[in-house]
Each structure stands twice: as structure tokens, then as C-alpha cells.
Short mmCIF file of C-alpha atoms in Angstrom, two decimals:
data_model
loop_
_atom_site.label_atom_id
_atom_site.label_comp_id
_atom_site.label_asym_id
_atom_site.label_seq_id
_atom_site.Cartn_x
_atom_site.Cartn_y
_atom_site.Cartn_z
CA MET A 1 -2.88 29.08 40.84
CA LEU A 2 -0.08 26.56 40.57
CA GLY A 3 -0.53 25.03 37.17
CA GLY A 4 -0.41 27.75 34.56
CA GLY A 5 -3.78 26.85 33.07
CA CYS A 6 -4.05 23.30 34.42
CA ASP A 7 -6.84 22.31 36.79
CA GLU A 8 -5.89 22.46 40.46
CA ILE A 9 -6.35 19.16 42.29
CA ASP A 10 -7.80 18.65 45.73
CA HIS A 11 -4.78 17.93 47.87
CA VAL A 12 -5.43 14.60 49.53
CA GLY A 13 -2.97 11.74 49.76
CA ALA A 14 -2.50 9.53 46.74
CA GLY A 15 -3.65 6.41 48.58
CA ARG A 16 -6.76 8.15 49.90
CA ARG A 17 -7.65 9.35 46.39
CA VAL A 18 -7.61 5.76 45.16
CA LEU A 19 -9.65 4.46 48.10
CA LYS A 20 -12.26 7.17 47.55
CA GLY A 21 -12.59 6.18 43.91
CA LEU A 22 -11.28 9.53 42.69
CA ILE A 23 -8.77 7.88 40.36
CA ARG A 24 -9.46 5.05 37.91
CA ARG A 25 -7.01 3.09 35.80
CA GLY A 26 -5.94 5.07 32.76
CA VAL A 27 -7.42 8.35 34.03
CA ALA A 28 -4.89 11.04 34.89
CA ASP A 29 -5.09 14.71 35.79
CA ARG A 30 -2.73 17.08 34.02
CA ILE A 31 -1.32 19.29 36.74
CA SER A 32 1.60 21.55 37.46
CA ALA A 33 3.40 20.67 40.66
CA VAL A 34 6.62 21.09 42.55
CA LEU A 35 8.50 17.80 42.27
CA TRP A 36 10.79 16.37 44.94
CA TYR A 37 13.20 13.53 44.28
CA SER A 38 15.68 12.39 46.91
CA ASP A 39 18.00 9.47 47.45
CA LEU A 40 20.72 8.39 49.86
CA ARG A 41 24.38 9.29 49.51
CA GLU A 42 26.67 6.34 48.71
CA PHE A 43 23.96 3.79 49.39
CA THR A 44 25.69 1.19 47.19
CA ARG A 45 28.91 1.53 49.18
CA ILE A 46 27.02 1.22 52.45
CA THR A 47 25.29 -1.98 51.32
CA ASP A 48 28.65 -3.44 50.26
CA GLN A 49 30.40 -2.62 53.53
CA SER A 50 27.66 -3.06 56.16
CA PRO A 51 26.22 -6.30 57.54
CA PRO A 52 22.97 -7.21 55.73
CA GLU A 53 20.92 -6.96 58.92
CA GLN A 54 21.80 -3.24 59.15
CA ILE A 55 20.53 -2.28 55.69
CA ILE A 56 16.75 -2.40 56.23
CA PRO A 57 16.90 -0.47 59.56
CA LEU A 58 19.03 2.17 57.82
CA LEU A 59 16.51 2.48 54.98
CA ASP A 60 13.65 2.66 57.45
CA ASP A 61 15.33 5.35 59.57
CA TYR A 62 16.16 7.63 56.65
CA ALA A 63 12.85 7.01 54.88
CA GLU A 64 11.02 8.03 58.06
CA ALA A 65 12.99 11.28 58.20
CA VAL A 66 12.30 12.06 54.52
CA ILE A 67 8.64 11.06 54.44
CA SER A 68 7.70 12.76 57.70
CA ALA A 69 9.40 16.00 56.61
CA ILE A 70 7.46 15.96 53.33
CA TYR A 71 4.08 15.18 54.91
CA ASP A 72 4.56 17.65 57.75
CA ASN A 73 4.97 20.41 55.16
CA GLY A 74 2.01 19.55 52.95
CA GLY A 75 3.71 17.30 50.40
CA ASP A 76 2.45 14.00 49.04
CA VAL A 77 4.81 11.02 48.75
CA LEU A 78 3.99 9.06 45.60
CA LYS A 79 6.71 6.45 45.27
CA LEU A 80 9.60 4.80 47.09
CA ILE A 81 12.19 3.51 44.62
CA GLY A 82 14.85 1.59 46.53
CA ASP A 83 16.54 4.37 48.51
CA GLY A 84 14.77 7.07 46.46
CA THR A 85 11.61 9.07 47.21
CA LEU A 86 9.36 10.84 44.69
CA ALA A 87 6.92 13.43 46.05
CA ILE A 88 4.89 16.44 44.92
CA PHE A 89 3.80 19.72 46.47
CA THR A 90 0.77 21.65 45.20
CA ALA A 91 -0.75 24.95 46.30
CA ALA A 92 -2.93 27.81 45.10
CA ALA A 93 0.20 29.66 43.96
CA ALA A 94 3.51 28.29 42.69
CA GLU A 95 5.60 30.21 45.21
CA GLU A 96 3.60 28.64 48.06
CA ALA A 97 4.40 25.13 46.83
CA CYS A 98 8.06 26.07 46.40
CA ARG A 99 8.12 27.46 49.92
CA SER A 100 6.62 24.24 51.30
CA ALA A 101 9.19 22.09 49.51
CA ILE A 102 12.06 24.17 50.87
CA ALA A 103 10.55 24.04 54.35
CA ALA A 104 10.40 20.25 54.04
CA HIS A 105 14.05 20.17 53.08
CA ASN A 106 15.01 22.34 56.05
CA VAL A 107 13.03 20.14 58.44
CA LEU A 108 14.67 17.09 56.89
CA ARG A 109 18.13 18.51 57.59
CA GLU A 110 17.23 18.98 61.26
CA ARG A 111 15.89 15.44 61.55
CA LEU A 112 18.92 13.98 59.79
CA ALA A 113 21.22 15.66 62.30
CA GLN A 114 19.27 14.08 65.17
CA LEU A 115 19.11 10.72 63.40
CA ASP A 116 22.84 10.67 62.66
CA GLN A 117 23.64 11.48 66.28
CA ARG A 118 21.51 8.56 67.47
CA ARG A 119 22.91 6.12 64.92
CA VAL A 120 26.51 7.08 65.70
CA SER A 121 25.88 6.51 69.40
CA ASP A 122 24.52 3.05 68.50
CA SER A 123 27.55 2.28 66.29
CA GLN A 124 25.34 2.14 63.19
CA PRO A 125 26.26 3.47 59.73
CA THR A 126 25.07 6.92 58.70
CA THR A 127 24.55 8.60 55.36
CA ASP A 128 23.05 11.78 53.90
CA VAL A 129 20.11 12.60 51.62
CA TYR A 130 20.44 14.30 48.24
CA VAL A 131 17.37 16.34 47.20
CA GLY A 132 16.39 17.64 43.76
CA LEU A 133 13.55 20.17 43.42
CA HIS A 134 11.84 21.07 40.14
CA ILE A 135 8.49 22.37 38.91
CA GLY A 136 6.62 21.34 35.80
CA GLU A 137 3.54 19.81 34.20
CA VAL A 138 2.92 16.12 34.84
CA PHE A 139 0.16 13.55 34.47
CA TYR A 140 -1.06 12.49 37.91
CA GLY A 141 -3.03 9.26 38.13
CA ASN A 142 -3.28 5.48 38.19
CA ILE A 143 -1.19 3.77 35.53
CA GLY A 144 -0.74 0.06 34.85
CA SER A 145 -2.65 -3.14 34.17
CA ASP A 146 -5.70 -4.75 35.73
CA GLU A 147 -3.39 -6.79 37.97
CA ARG A 148 -0.91 -4.07 38.95
CA LEU A 149 -1.61 -0.36 39.21
CA ASP A 150 0.86 2.36 40.13
CA PHE A 151 -0.35 5.72 41.40
CA THR A 152 2.27 8.21 40.33
CA VAL A 153 3.20 11.20 38.19
CA VAL A 154 4.73 10.84 34.73
CA GLY A 155 6.23 13.25 32.23
CA PRO A 156 9.56 14.80 31.26
CA ALA A 157 9.64 16.88 34.46
CA VAL A 158 9.78 13.69 36.54
CA ASN A 159 12.86 12.49 34.66
CA GLU A 160 14.43 15.93 35.03
CA VAL A 161 14.00 16.11 38.80
CA ALA A 162 15.67 12.70 39.18
CA ARG A 163 18.59 13.90 37.06
CA ILE A 164 18.85 17.08 39.13
CA ALA A 165 19.04 15.06 42.36
CA ALA A 166 21.77 12.89 40.81
CA MET A 167 23.83 16.04 40.08
CA CYS A 168 24.14 16.65 43.84
CA ARG A 169 27.02 14.17 43.88
CA SER A 170 28.95 15.98 41.14
CA VAL A 171 28.61 19.49 42.60
CA GLU A 172 28.85 18.35 46.24
CA ARG A 173 25.60 19.92 47.41
CA ASN A 174 22.86 18.20 49.38
CA VAL A 175 20.07 20.08 47.56
CA LEU A 176 19.74 21.41 44.01
CA LEU A 177 16.90 23.43 42.52
CA SER A 178 16.06 23.86 38.84
CA GLN A 179 15.91 27.18 37.02
CA GLU A 180 12.12 26.75 36.69
CA PHE A 181 11.85 26.28 40.44
CA ALA A 182 13.91 29.42 41.08
CA GLU A 183 11.79 31.45 38.65
CA ALA A 184 8.59 30.38 40.44
CA MET A 185 9.80 31.83 43.73
CA THR A 186 9.29 35.41 44.80
CA ARG A 187 12.04 37.89 43.93
CA LEU A 188 13.03 38.20 47.60
CA GLU A 189 13.31 34.43 47.99
CA ARG A 190 15.31 34.06 44.78
CA GLY A 191 17.91 36.27 46.42
CA GLN A 192 18.54 33.46 48.90
CA LEU A 193 19.59 31.05 46.14
CA VAL A 194 23.13 30.47 44.88
CA SER A 195 23.77 29.39 41.28
CA VAL A 196 26.12 26.42 40.92
CA GLY A 197 26.34 26.76 37.12
CA ARG A 198 24.78 25.29 33.98
CA TYR A 199 24.87 21.55 33.42
CA ALA A 200 23.84 19.09 30.75
CA LEU A 201 21.50 16.57 32.38
CA ARG A 202 21.44 13.07 30.96
CA GLY A 203 18.39 12.61 28.74
CA VAL A 204 17.47 16.32 28.90
CA GLU A 205 17.81 18.28 25.66
CA ARG A 206 18.96 21.66 26.94
CA PRO A 207 21.50 22.55 29.66
CA GLN A 208 19.94 23.51 32.97
CA GLU A 209 21.10 26.19 35.38
CA LEU A 210 21.00 24.74 38.87
CA PHE A 211 20.81 26.48 42.22
CA THR A 212 21.38 25.56 45.83
CA LEU A 213 20.21 27.20 49.03
CA ASP A 214 22.23 29.88 50.72
CA PRO A 215 23.61 28.21 53.88
CA PHE A 216 21.95 30.94 55.97
CA TRP A 217 18.51 30.35 54.42
CA THR A 218 15.85 30.20 57.12
CA GLY A 219 12.80 29.48 54.92
#
């Protein structure tokens, strides 16, 4: 079971859990999950150089590609943060959740290629999506005040996956996986990963070995 001693959750969408009354303010499940964090390459530069009326359609197009790829592969999108997306994958076994997250990334790459082709033909700006993948224990629930609740996951692993995604710029890779993620995969699948070295992540105490996917990975 994915969780290493934590209770497995029924995998329904975050919004549906709230509507069904499964989550109350201040009540959170402690779970282990595969974490996905992604954002857009050079989004600040694009907003500076593109007409304002092009920015929201660009966000919508790329968000659709990211969100649909996650949902189509069993993930659950929890938060949109500007151009960033936070999602989780859960399964009966950790390697299954890892496999689903990688499948979502591969589907995303296919959809980005189609999207970029369409946007170029329409003379619209294009970009790319950086993806960080990690696995760890988090608190999953409704957090906030009586007036404003936020259904999300919190914990050090969430900060780490965001830092891992940010490292994509430095190492010039569109996807990076944590050492914990790699260790949760099967031995055969780990053979399809390529180490990009050990890095100190901002706000993370110990250096982290990061991996990317072999370009011939087929999932």
C-alpha cells in the first residue's frame, strides 16, 4: 500500500470529497502520495513581451494540457498557483502511483507538441512545462478559516517537490524526479532513469540526488 503505514484514502476528486462532506475544516488525513508540481518555462518573460490579451488564453491552453494529462492518468489536481499546478497520485502500491505520474508526464509531452503546433500556426506565443515528481507523507485536507478554506496537501514534501520543479531550469531538463521517487519504482523501471547529480534545494536540509527520464522511456 502506498503510504508506509498511513491510511489509504478513497481516490475521489478533492472537490467531490468536500461536497460529500468527507472533509471538514481542520481535519486532515495523513497520507503518503506521489506529488506533482509543474509550472511554465519563462512565464515572466512571456508576460513582459506578449500583449496582455494573449496571456489568459496561453494560461488556459497550457493548464488544459497539464490538468487533462493528470486526470486522464488517475491524478488529482489540488491547486493552481499562477502558472503552477500541484497534484497528487495515490494507489495501492507506490510503484503504481509512480507509474501513473510518469504516464501523465508522457501524455502531457504529446499534448504540448500538438498545442505548440496549433499556437505557432496561429502566431501565438508558446512555452514549455517543467515537472517535478516526488513522493512523501503529507497532510491532506481542508485548511483555513470559516470564510476561506483551501483543500490541499501540506508538509515538507510539498515544499520539496516545488523546489525540484524549479531545478529543471538549472539542469535544462523538462522533468526531474527525486531520489525517493526513484527508490519507489521497480528495479526494472529505475533502469530507465538518468541521474543528473546531487543538488542542494533551497529550504531543504540535505542535498538531493535528482533524476530525469531516459529519452527513450515509453512508460
